[in-house]
Amino acid sequence: MLIKRASDIASSEITPENLYHNRREFIKTASAVLGIAAAGAIVPACTNSAVSGMTQSKPKGKYDTDEKPTPYEDVTHYNNYYEFGIDKADPAANSGKFKPTPWTVSVEGMVKKPASYSLDDLLKGLTPEERVYRMRCVEAWSMVIPWTGVPLAALIARLEPTPAAKYVEFKTIMRPDEMPGQRPSVFGSGLHWPYTEGLRMDEAMNPLALLVTGVYGKPALAQNGAPIRLVTPWKYGFKGVKSIVKIRFTDKQPLTAWNEAAPQEYGFFANVNPQVDHPRWSQASERRIGEFYKRRTLMFNGYADQVAQMYSGMDLRKSY
Ligand code: MTE
């Protein structure tokens, strides 16, 4: 696995991040001056410094981390998306044929508004938000990623699951013509397609759960799960199912892709937990992409205040 040191990162790779910060500052400044609210940004009460060009401290949104975002180049070229290959560089290299439009999502199961929705219809009227989340992969690397998306809870409220629904299941599209990893015998990831994930209903309704459509203020690229993927920052990255075409409400815990492939290694909950090791490696520390030294992993990836209550009374060694 290639880990880049800060000193190894070419300045060309850092540029998009600078552009991102400039864009964010521009949105805030323009919003403050024009008196309009920017999505996901708190407009500072005092606009004088922005107007006079002095440095303005970056306001933190309700869910944002203020840790330094991982460069765009890494966010889009160091990926896990096994439908495009098993190496981190494969998703960017092998997703050129993938078409994220037009896109249809089928809503099924225990829900009052089941239907096949175009992506526009599914998300129509829901307010997009920009949130900077720290992400932790089960392989012990981590990133900080500025996502754009809609809260999953807002979509679920619109779809109206019935009281019997206890879980929500998500499935990735099947397109072997565009996704070489889905073709039999190309490379053995051990996963069964379509990639499936699921959340308990209270987890799905947690305000941190985001249905992501964009990265760094731009539409998400195929390798990041275009046109729509899940992000749950208190869980290991594999819960973040990409390119979703099916959302099903059910009373049974869904069989998820990694849980099916290796149940002793990957559980349904997959909460970031430095106290419970993966059978083959420790989960106590992580290496932030772009940094040399490891850092201690935080319980629930640092989001304990927002999520720990959902698991009170559960044995997290058994429910991993
Ligand atoms: N979704 C699908 N359909 N296929 C995959 O292989 N990999 C998962 C998750 N979602 C995966 C997927 C894993 S293991 C991780 S760590 C995250 O996507 C990585 O998301 P990123 O590449 O956008 O950082």
mmCIF file of C-alpha atoms and ligand atoms in Angstrom:
data_model
loop_
_atom_site.group_PDB
_atom_site.id
_atom_site.type_symbol
_atom_site.label_atom_id
_atom_site.label_comp_id
_atom_site.label_asym_id
_atom_site.label_seq_id
_atom_site.Cartn_x
_atom_site.Cartn_y
_atom_site.Cartn_z
ATOM 1 C CA MET A 1 0.000 0.000 0.000
ATOM 2 C CA LEU A 2 1.448 3.345 -1.027
ATOM 3 C CA ILE A 3 1.232 6.008 1.656
ATOM 4 C CA LYS A 4 2.317 9.470 0.585
ATOM 5 C CA ARG A 5 4.278 11.704 2.939
ATOM 6 C CA ALA A 6 3.434 15.379 3.030
ATOM 7 C CA SER A 7 6.835 16.130 1.476
ATOM 8 C CA ASP A 8 6.100 13.716 -1.414
ATOM 9 C CA ILE A 9 2.958 15.470 -2.528
ATOM 10 C CA ALA A 10 3.510 17.576 -5.603
ATOM 11 C CA SER A 11 2.226 21.147 -5.438
ATOM 12 C CA SER A 12 -0.016 20.345 -8.439
ATOM 13 C CA GLU A 13 -1.856 17.880 -6.208
ATOM 14 C CA ILE A 14 -2.453 20.466 -3.541
ATOM 15 C CA THR A 15 -3.951 23.051 -5.887
ATOM 16 C CA PRO A 16 -7.500 21.675 -5.901
ATOM 17 C CA GLU A 17 -7.565 21.881 -2.108
ATOM 18 C CA ASN A 18 -6.491 25.536 -2.274
ATOM 19 C CA LEU A 19 -9.151 26.158 -4.874
ATOM 20 C CA TYR A 20 -11.617 24.492 -2.570
ATOM 21 C CA HIS A 21 -10.738 26.780 0.338
ATOM 22 C CA ASN A 22 -10.862 29.823 -1.919
ATOM 23 C CA ARG A 23 -14.264 28.732 -3.189
ATOM 24 C CA ARG A 24 -15.570 28.239 0.357
ATOM 25 C CA GLU A 25 -14.235 31.619 1.414
ATOM 26 C CA PHE A 26 -15.763 33.136 -1.721
ATOM 27 C CA ILE A 27 -19.178 31.616 -0.964
ATOM 28 C CA LYS A 28 -19.047 32.910 2.609
ATOM 29 C CA THR A 29 -17.853 36.347 1.612
ATOM 30 C CA ALA A 30 -20.398 36.669 -1.195
ATOM 31 C CA SER A 31 -23.133 35.346 1.067
ATOM 32 C CA ALA A 32 -22.273 37.784 3.822
ATOM 33 C CA VAL A 33 -22.064 40.722 1.450
ATOM 34 C CA LEU A 34 -25.238 39.813 -0.431
ATOM 35 C CA GLY A 35 -27.061 38.706 2.700
ATOM 36 C CA ILE A 36 -27.779 35.185 1.464
ATOM 37 C CA ALA A 37 -27.096 31.940 3.308
ATOM 38 C CA ALA A 38 -24.595 29.488 1.852
ATOM 39 C CA ALA A 39 -25.517 25.798 2.110
ATOM 40 C CA GLY A 40 -23.789 24.274 5.122
ATOM 41 C CA ALA A 41 -21.862 27.421 6.008
ATOM 42 C CA ILE A 42 -22.541 29.684 8.947
ATOM 43 C CA VAL A 43 -22.234 33.251 7.763
ATOM 44 C CA PRO A 44 -20.171 35.277 10.220
ATOM 45 C CA ALA A 45 -21.981 38.176 11.836
ATOM 46 C CA CYS A 46 -19.117 40.581 11.158
ATOM 47 C CA THR A 47 -18.398 40.997 7.470
ATOM 48 C CA ASN A 48 -15.909 43.860 7.713
ATOM 49 C CA SER A 49 -12.785 41.729 7.619
ATOM 50 C CA ALA A 50 -14.030 39.859 4.557
ATOM 51 C CA VAL A 51 -14.912 43.045 2.769
ATOM 52 C CA SER A 52 -11.587 44.681 3.576
ATOM 53 C CA GLY A 53 -9.732 41.543 2.487
ATOM 54 C CA MET A 54 -8.326 40.613 5.906
ATOM 55 C CA THR A 55 -8.015 36.936 6.745
ATOM 56 C CA GLN A 56 -11.276 35.559 7.976
ATOM 57 C CA SER A 57 -11.322 32.602 10.362
ATOM 58 C CA LYS A 58 -13.124 29.658 8.767
ATOM 59 C CA PRO A 59 -16.447 29.111 10.536
ATOM 60 C CA LYS A 60 -17.139 25.500 11.334
ATOM 61 C CA GLY A 61 -20.509 24.039 10.356
ATOM 62 C CA LYS A 62 -22.463 22.020 12.889
ATOM 63 C CA TYR A 63 -21.086 18.693 11.638
ATOM 64 C CA ASP A 64 -17.749 19.816 10.157
ATOM 65 C CA THR A 65 -14.370 18.807 11.451
ATOM 66 C CA ASP A 66 -11.811 21.611 11.253
ATOM 67 C CA GLU A 67 -9.043 19.113 10.420
ATOM 68 C CA LYS A 68 -7.179 19.751 7.179
ATOM 69 C CA PRO A 69 -8.977 18.201 4.180
ATOM 70 C CA THR A 70 -7.112 15.483 2.285
ATOM 71 C CA PRO A 71 -6.000 16.746 -1.161
ATOM 72 C CA TYR A 72 -8.563 16.223 -3.940
ATOM 73 C CA GLU A 73 -6.045 14.156 -5.876
ATOM 74 C CA ASP A 74 -5.918 11.563 -3.083
ATOM 75 C CA VAL A 75 -9.675 11.666 -2.470
ATOM 76 C CA THR A 76 -10.201 10.783 -6.143
ATOM 77 C CA HIS A 77 -7.203 8.493 -6.791
ATOM 78 C CA TYR A 78 -6.878 6.426 -3.617
ATOM 79 C CA ASN A 79 -10.185 4.595 -3.534
ATOM 80 C CA ASN A 80 -11.875 1.350 -2.720
ATOM 81 C CA TYR A 81 -14.436 0.404 -5.347
ATOM 82 C CA TYR A 82 -13.975 -3.261 -6.132
ATOM 83 C CA GLU A 83 -16.348 -3.188 -9.093
ATOM 84 C CA PHE A 84 -13.509 -1.325 -10.824
ATOM 85 C CA GLY A 85 -10.614 -3.365 -9.407
ATOM 86 C CA ILE A 86 -8.930 -4.221 -6.145
ATOM 87 C CA ASP A 87 -6.026 -1.755 -6.141
ATOM 88 C CA LYS A 88 -6.509 1.780 -4.808
ATOM 89 C CA ALA A 89 -5.641 3.278 -8.201
ATOM 90 C CA ASP A 90 -8.021 0.998 -10.145
ATOM 91 C CA PRO A 91 -11.300 2.908 -9.598
ATOM 92 C CA ALA A 92 -9.925 6.101 -11.169
ATOM 93 C CA ALA A 93 -8.156 4.167 -13.937
ATOM 94 C CA ASN A 94 -10.996 1.756 -14.835
ATOM 95 C CA SER A 95 -14.164 3.829 -14.450
ATOM 96 C CA GLY A 96 -13.923 5.804 -17.707
ATOM 97 C CA LYS A 97 -16.847 3.919 -19.302
ATOM 98 C CA PHE A 98 -19.149 4.351 -16.314
ATOM 99 C CA LYS A 99 -22.248 6.506 -17.004
ATOM 100 C CA PRO A 100 -23.761 8.187 -13.935
ATOM 101 C CA THR A 101 -26.627 9.752 -15.950
ATOM 102 C CA PRO A 102 -29.468 9.094 -16.435
ATOM 103 C CA TRP A 103 -29.951 7.422 -13.041
ATOM 104 C CA THR A 104 -32.915 5.680 -11.451
ATOM 105 C CA VAL A 105 -33.300 4.544 -7.840
ATOM 106 C CA SER A 106 -35.868 1.921 -6.945
ATOM 107 C CA VAL A 107 -37.496 2.334 -3.513
ATOM 108 C CA GLU A 108 -38.987 -0.930 -2.259
ATOM 109 C CA GLY A 109 -40.293 -2.866 0.725
ATOM 110 C CA MET A 110 -42.017 -1.557 3.843
ATOM 111 C CA VAL A 111 -42.581 1.990 2.685
ATOM 112 C CA LYS A 112 -45.614 4.092 1.748
ATOM 113 C CA LYS A 113 -44.063 5.581 -1.385
ATOM 114 C CA PRO A 114 -42.389 2.729 -3.249
ATOM 115 C CA ALA A 115 -41.516 3.674 -6.816
ATOM 116 C CA SER A 116 -38.790 3.907 -9.372
ATOM 117 C CA TYR A 117 -37.524 7.491 -9.044
ATOM 118 C CA SER A 118 -35.242 9.436 -11.312
ATOM 119 C CA LEU A 119 -32.408 10.817 -9.175
ATOM 120 C CA ASP A 120 -33.784 14.344 -9.640
ATOM 121 C CA ASP A 121 -37.231 13.304 -8.437
ATOM 122 C CA LEU A 122 -35.790 11.385 -5.494
ATOM 123 C CA LEU A 123 -33.874 14.403 -4.215
ATOM 124 C CA LYS A 124 -36.188 17.181 -5.416
ATOM 125 C CA GLY A 125 -36.715 19.871 -2.772
ATOM 126 C CA LEU A 126 -34.225 18.367 -0.302
ATOM 127 C CA THR A 127 -31.605 20.894 0.782
ATOM 128 C CA PRO A 128 -28.018 20.001 -0.119
ATOM 129 C CA GLU A 129 -25.418 20.504 2.582
ATOM 130 C CA GLU A 130 -21.640 20.632 2.478
ATOM 131 C CA ARG A 131 -19.970 18.792 5.354
ATOM 132 C CA VAL A 132 -16.323 18.077 6.090
ATOM 133 C CA TYR A 133 -16.153 14.588 7.616
ATOM 134 C CA ARG A 134 -13.222 12.578 8.861
ATOM 135 C CA MET A 135 -13.369 9.112 7.296
ATOM 136 C CA ARG A 136 -11.714 5.940 8.619
ATOM 137 C CA CYS A 137 -11.166 2.875 6.460
ATOM 138 C CA VAL A 138 -10.967 -0.555 8.041
ATOM 139 C CA GLU A 139 -7.512 -0.898 6.490
ATOM 140 C CA ALA A 140 -6.242 1.718 8.983
ATOM 141 C CA TRP A 141 -5.930 4.714 6.718
ATOM 142 C CA SER A 142 -8.075 7.790 7.018
ATOM 143 C CA MET A 143 -8.950 10.960 5.144
ATOM 144 C CA VAL A 144 -10.825 14.206 5.745
ATOM 145 C CA ILE A 145 -13.288 14.761 2.913
ATOM 146 C CA PRO A 146 -15.566 17.697 2.070
ATOM 147 C CA TRP A 147 -18.751 15.972 0.927
ATOM 148 C CA THR A 148 -21.923 17.482 -0.493
ATOM 149 C CA GLY A 149 -25.144 15.608 0.019
ATOM 150 C CA VAL A 150 -28.578 15.454 1.571
ATOM 151 C CA PRO A 151 -29.293 14.049 5.010
ATOM 152 C CA LEU A 152 -30.538 10.474 4.612
ATOM 153 C CA ALA A 153 -33.110 11.207 7.340
ATOM 154 C CA ALA A 154 -34.773 13.854 5.150
ATOM 155 C CA LEU A 155 -35.181 11.395 2.286
ATOM 156 C CA ILE A 156 -36.497 8.646 4.573
ATOM 157 C CA ALA A 157 -39.047 11.027 6.089
ATOM 158 C CA ARG A 158 -40.270 11.802 2.568
ATOM 159 C CA LEU A 159 -40.516 8.117 1.579
ATOM 160 C CA GLU A 160 -42.474 7.225 4.745
ATOM 161 C CA PRO A 161 -41.397 3.749 5.833
ATOM 162 C CA THR A 162 -44.104 1.801 7.663
ATOM 163 C CA PRO A 163 -43.702 1.180 11.418
ATOM 164 C CA ALA A 164 -42.732 -2.443 10.655
ATOM 165 C CA ALA A 165 -39.535 -1.304 8.876
ATOM 166 C CA LYS A 166 -36.518 -1.779 11.147
ATOM 167 C CA TYR A 167 -33.659 -1.602 8.636
ATOM 168 C CA VAL A 168 -32.842 0.003 5.325
ATOM 169 C CA GLU A 169 -30.838 -1.839 2.679
ATOM 170 C CA PHE A 170 -28.888 -0.255 -0.188
ATOM 171 C CA LYS A 171 -27.606 -1.884 -3.374
ATOM 172 C CA THR A 172 -25.058 -0.771 -5.960
ATOM 173 C CA ILE A 173 -25.815 -0.932 -9.678
ATOM 174 C CA MET A 174 -24.937 -4.062 -11.708
ATOM 175 C CA ARG A 175 -23.178 -3.088 -14.920
ATOM 176 C CA PRO A 176 -20.515 -5.638 -15.826
ATOM 177 C CA ASP A 177 -19.993 -3.922 -19.184
ATOM 178 C CA GLU A 178 -18.859 -0.756 -17.422
ATOM 179 C CA MET A 179 -17.545 -2.334 -14.211
ATOM 180 C CA PRO A 180 -14.842 -4.912 -14.969
ATOM 181 C CA GLY A 181 -14.748 -6.232 -11.401
ATOM 182 C CA GLN A 182 -18.327 -7.509 -11.738
ATOM 183 C CA ARG A 183 -17.359 -9.851 -14.575
ATOM 184 C CA PRO A 184 -16.811 -13.428 -13.433
ATOM 185 C CA SER A 185 -13.206 -14.501 -13.029
ATOM 186 C CA VAL A 186 -11.653 -11.109 -13.757
ATOM 187 C CA PHE A 187 -10.261 -10.659 -10.266
ATOM 188 C CA GLY A 188 -11.321 -12.365 -7.077
ATOM 189 C CA SER A 189 -12.313 -9.816 -4.446
ATOM 190 C CA GLY A 190 -14.473 -12.454 -2.723
ATOM 191 C CA LEU A 191 -17.478 -10.144 -2.843
ATOM 192 C CA HIS A 192 -20.858 -11.081 -4.288
ATOM 193 C CA TRP A 193 -22.547 -8.525 -6.514
ATOM 194 C CA PRO A 194 -24.414 -6.303 -6.273
ATOM 195 C CA TYR A 195 -22.549 -4.705 -3.351
ATOM 196 C CA THR A 196 -25.086 -4.484 -0.514
ATOM 197 C CA GLU A 197 -25.100 -2.461 2.683
ATOM 198 C CA GLY A 198 -27.602 -1.657 5.382
ATOM 199 C CA LEU A 199 -28.342 0.439 8.439
ATOM 200 C CA ARG A 200 -30.648 0.012 11.387
ATOM 201 C CA MET A 201 -33.464 2.556 11.080
ATOM 202 C CA ASP A 202 -32.243 4.726 13.981
ATOM 203 C CA GLU A 203 -28.761 4.818 12.411
ATOM 204 C CA ALA A 204 -30.255 5.781 9.049
ATOM 205 C CA MET A 205 -32.179 8.596 10.768
ATOM 206 C CA ASN A 206 -29.068 9.913 12.547
ATOM 207 C CA PRO A 207 -28.313 13.431 11.234
ATOM 208 C CA LEU A 208 -24.711 12.440 10.399
ATOM 209 C CA ALA A 209 -25.813 9.910 7.738
ATOM 210 C CA LEU A 210 -25.467 11.601 4.366
ATOM 211 C CA LEU A 211 -26.462 10.609 0.840
ATOM 212 C CA VAL A 212 -23.562 12.093 -1.054
ATOM 213 C CA THR A 213 -23.674 13.507 -4.562
ATOM 214 C CA GLY A 214 -20.578 15.730 -4.531
ATOM 215 C CA VAL A 215 -16.972 15.972 -3.356
ATOM 216 C CA TYR A 216 -14.985 19.204 -2.880
ATOM 217 C CA GLY A 217 -17.929 21.204 -4.224
ATOM 218 C CA LYS A 218 -18.029 19.307 -7.530
ATOM 219 C CA PRO A 219 -20.218 16.401 -8.654
ATOM 220 C CA ALA A 220 -18.806 13.139 -7.300
ATOM 221 C CA LEU A 221 -16.655 11.191 -9.758
ATOM 222 C CA ALA A 222 -17.378 7.550 -10.544
ATOM 223 C CA GLN A 223 -14.584 6.392 -8.228
ATOM 224 C CA ASN A 224 -16.251 8.156 -5.272
ATOM 225 C CA GLY A 225 -19.627 6.560 -5.952
ATOM 226 C CA ALA A 226 -21.349 8.798 -8.506
ATOM 227 C CA PRO A 227 -24.055 9.759 -8.777
ATOM 228 C CA ILE A 228 -25.192 8.895 -5.242
ATOM 229 C CA ARG A 229 -23.549 7.026 -2.355
ATOM 230 C CA LEU A 230 -23.888 6.662 1.395
ATOM 231 C CA VAL A 231 -21.511 8.247 3.937
ATOM 232 C CA THR A 232 -21.673 7.336 7.649
ATOM 233 C CA PRO A 233 -18.564 8.905 9.213
ATOM 234 C CA TRP A 234 -18.757 7.059 12.557
ATOM 235 C CA LYS A 235 -18.466 3.709 10.753
ATOM 236 C CA TYR A 236 -15.646 2.102 8.792
ATOM 237 C CA GLY A 237 -15.617 3.199 5.165
ATOM 238 C CA PHE A 238 -17.027 -0.047 3.763
ATOM 239 C CA LYS A 239 -20.519 0.953 4.974
ATOM 240 C CA GLY A 240 -20.416 3.769 2.399
ATOM 241 C CA VAL A 241 -22.076 1.880 -0.460
ATOM 242 C CA LYS A 242 -21.534 3.585 -3.819
ATOM 243 C CA SER A 243 -23.657 4.183 -6.940
ATOM 244 C CA ILE A 244 -26.915 3.226 -5.222
ATOM 245 C CA VAL A 245 -29.832 1.985 -7.366
ATOM 246 C CA LYS A 246 -31.973 0.258 -4.751
ATOM 247 C CA ILE A 247 -33.219 1.354 -1.321
ATOM 248 C CA ARG A 248 -35.316 -1.284 0.455
ATOM 249 C CA PHE A 249 -37.044 -0.990 3.824
ATOM 250 C CA THR A 250 -37.239 -4.266 5.721
ATOM 251 C CA ASP A 251 -37.840 -5.829 9.133
ATOM 252 C CA LYS A 252 -34.784 -8.121 8.767
ATOM 253 C CA GLN A 253 -31.139 -7.185 9.187
ATOM 254 C CA PRO A 254 -29.731 -7.089 5.633
ATOM 255 C CA LEU A 255 -26.898 -9.424 4.657
ATOM 256 C CA THR A 256 -24.159 -6.970 3.745
ATOM 257 C CA ALA A 257 -21.395 -7.534 1.180
ATOM 258 C CA TRP A 258 -18.411 -7.763 3.521
ATOM 259 C CA ASN A 259 -20.339 -9.535 6.271
ATOM 260 C CA GLU A 260 -21.308 -12.206 3.731
ATOM 261 C CA ALA A 261 -17.760 -12.484 2.349
ATOM 262 C CA ALA A 262 -15.943 -12.681 5.734
ATOM 263 C CA PRO A 263 -18.369 -12.689 8.703
ATOM 264 C CA GLN A 264 -15.656 -13.196 11.316
ATOM 265 C CA GLU A 265 -13.866 -10.048 10.085
ATOM 266 C CA TYR A 266 -16.635 -7.624 9.121
ATOM 267 C CA GLY A 267 -19.815 -7.195 11.134
ATOM 268 C CA PHE A 268 -23.081 -5.502 10.296
ATOM 269 C CA PHE A 269 -22.500 -2.465 12.537
ATOM 270 C CA ALA A 270 -18.888 -1.683 11.559
ATOM 271 C CA ASN A 271 -18.647 1.171 14.050
ATOM 272 C CA VAL A 272 -15.149 2.619 14.312
ATOM 273 C CA ASN A 273 -13.880 1.100 17.546
ATOM 274 C CA PRO A 274 -10.207 1.321 18.564
ATOM 275 C CA GLN A 275 -10.867 -1.138 21.420
ATOM 276 C CA VAL A 276 -11.932 -4.041 19.197
ATOM 277 C CA ASP A 277 -9.260 -5.295 16.826
ATOM 278 C CA HIS A 278 -9.867 -6.684 13.386
ATOM 279 C CA PRO A 279 -8.852 -10.393 13.614
ATOM 280 C CA ARG A 280 -5.768 -9.666 11.483
ATOM 281 C CA TRP A 281 -4.730 -6.212 12.666
ATOM 282 C CA SER A 282 -5.164 -3.597 15.382
ATOM 283 C CA GLN A 283 -7.769 -0.888 14.942
ATOM 284 C CA ALA A 284 -6.222 1.354 17.630
ATOM 285 C CA SER A 285 -4.399 3.711 15.277
ATOM 286 C CA GLU A 286 -4.613 5.045 11.760
ATOM 287 C CA ARG A 287 -2.500 6.826 9.191
ATOM 288 C CA ARG A 288 -4.061 9.935 7.726
ATOM 289 C CA ILE A 289 -3.291 9.971 4.008
ATOM 290 C CA GLY A 290 -0.552 12.565 3.480
ATOM 291 C CA GLU A 291 0.844 12.241 7.020
ATOM 292 C CA PHE A 292 3.827 10.196 8.145
ATOM 293 C CA TYR A 293 3.063 9.545 11.797
ATOM 294 C CA LYS A 294 0.140 7.425 12.896
ATOM 295 C CA ARG A 295 -2.543 8.918 15.081
ATOM 296 C CA ARG A 296 -4.749 7.302 17.699
ATOM 297 C CA THR A 297 -8.150 6.292 16.380
ATOM 298 C CA LEU A 298 -11.067 7.859 18.224
ATOM 299 C CA MET A 299 -14.133 5.930 19.390
ATOM 300 C CA PHE A 300 -16.844 6.210 16.733
ATOM 301 C CA ASN A 301 -14.225 8.085 14.689
ATOM 302 C CA GLY A 302 -14.649 11.105 16.988
ATOM 303 C CA TYR A 303 -18.436 11.288 16.594
ATOM 304 C CA ALA A 304 -19.339 9.639 19.934
ATOM 305 C CA ASP A 305 -21.374 12.621 21.125
ATOM 306 C CA GLN A 306 -23.719 12.245 18.178
ATOM 307 C CA VAL A 307 -23.969 8.432 17.944
ATOM 308 C CA ALA A 308 -22.904 6.586 21.120
ATOM 309 C CA GLN A 309 -26.411 6.608 22.594
ATOM 310 C CA MET A 310 -27.661 4.413 19.743
ATOM 311 C CA TYR A 311 -25.478 1.558 20.996
ATOM 312 C CA SER A 312 -25.914 1.871 24.762
ATOM 313 C CA GLY A 313 -26.425 -1.539 26.341
ATOM 314 C CA MET A 314 -24.954 -3.368 23.335
ATOM 315 C CA ASP A 315 -21.804 -5.478 23.613
ATOM 316 C CA LEU A 316 -19.665 -3.877 20.907
ATOM 317 C CA ARG A 317 -17.288 -6.871 20.893
ATOM 318 C CA LYS A 318 -20.138 -9.052 19.689
ATOM 319 C CA SER A 319 -21.941 -6.429 17.622
ATOM 320 C CA TYR A 320 -18.870 -5.328 15.638
HETATM 321 N N1 MTE B 1 -19.208 0.507 -2.610
HETATM 322 C C1 MTE B 1 -19.180 -0.384 -3.628
HETATM 323 N N2 MTE B 1 -20.244 -0.519 -4.415
HETATM 324 N N3 MTE B 1 -18.092 -1.165 -3.875
HETATM 325 C C2 MTE B 1 -16.980 -1.108 -3.076
HETATM 326 O O1 MTE B 1 -16.004 -1.844 -3.320
HETATM 327 N N4 MTE B 1 -15.903 -0.060 -1.130
HETATM 328 C C3 MTE B 1 -16.192 0.458 0.211
HETATM 329 C C4 MTE B 1 -17.054 1.723 0.166
HETATM 330 N N5 MTE B 1 -18.135 1.555 -0.789
HETATM 331 C C5 MTE B 1 -16.972 -0.175 -1.980
HETATM 332 C C6 MTE B 1 -18.125 0.636 -1.814
HETATM 333 C C7 MTE B 1 -14.973 0.715 0.968
HETATM 334 S S1 MTE B 1 -14.115 -0.678 1.469
HETATM 335 C C8 MTE B 1 -14.558 1.973 1.295
HETATM 336 S S2 MTE B 1 -13.231 2.222 2.345
HETATM 337 C C9 MTE B 1 -15.233 3.174 0.760
HETATM 338 O O2 MTE B 1 -16.245 2.830 -0.201
HETATM 339 C C10 MTE B 1 -14.216 4.074 0.085
HETATM 340 O O3 MTE B 1 -14.814 5.255 -0.383
HETATM 341 P P1 MTE B 1 -13.892 6.340 -1.142
HETATM 342 O O4 MTE B 1 -13.136 5.576 -2.193
HETATM 343 O O5 MTE B 1 -14.837 7.346 -1.734
HETATM 344 O O6 MTE B 1 -12.986 6.938 -0.126
#
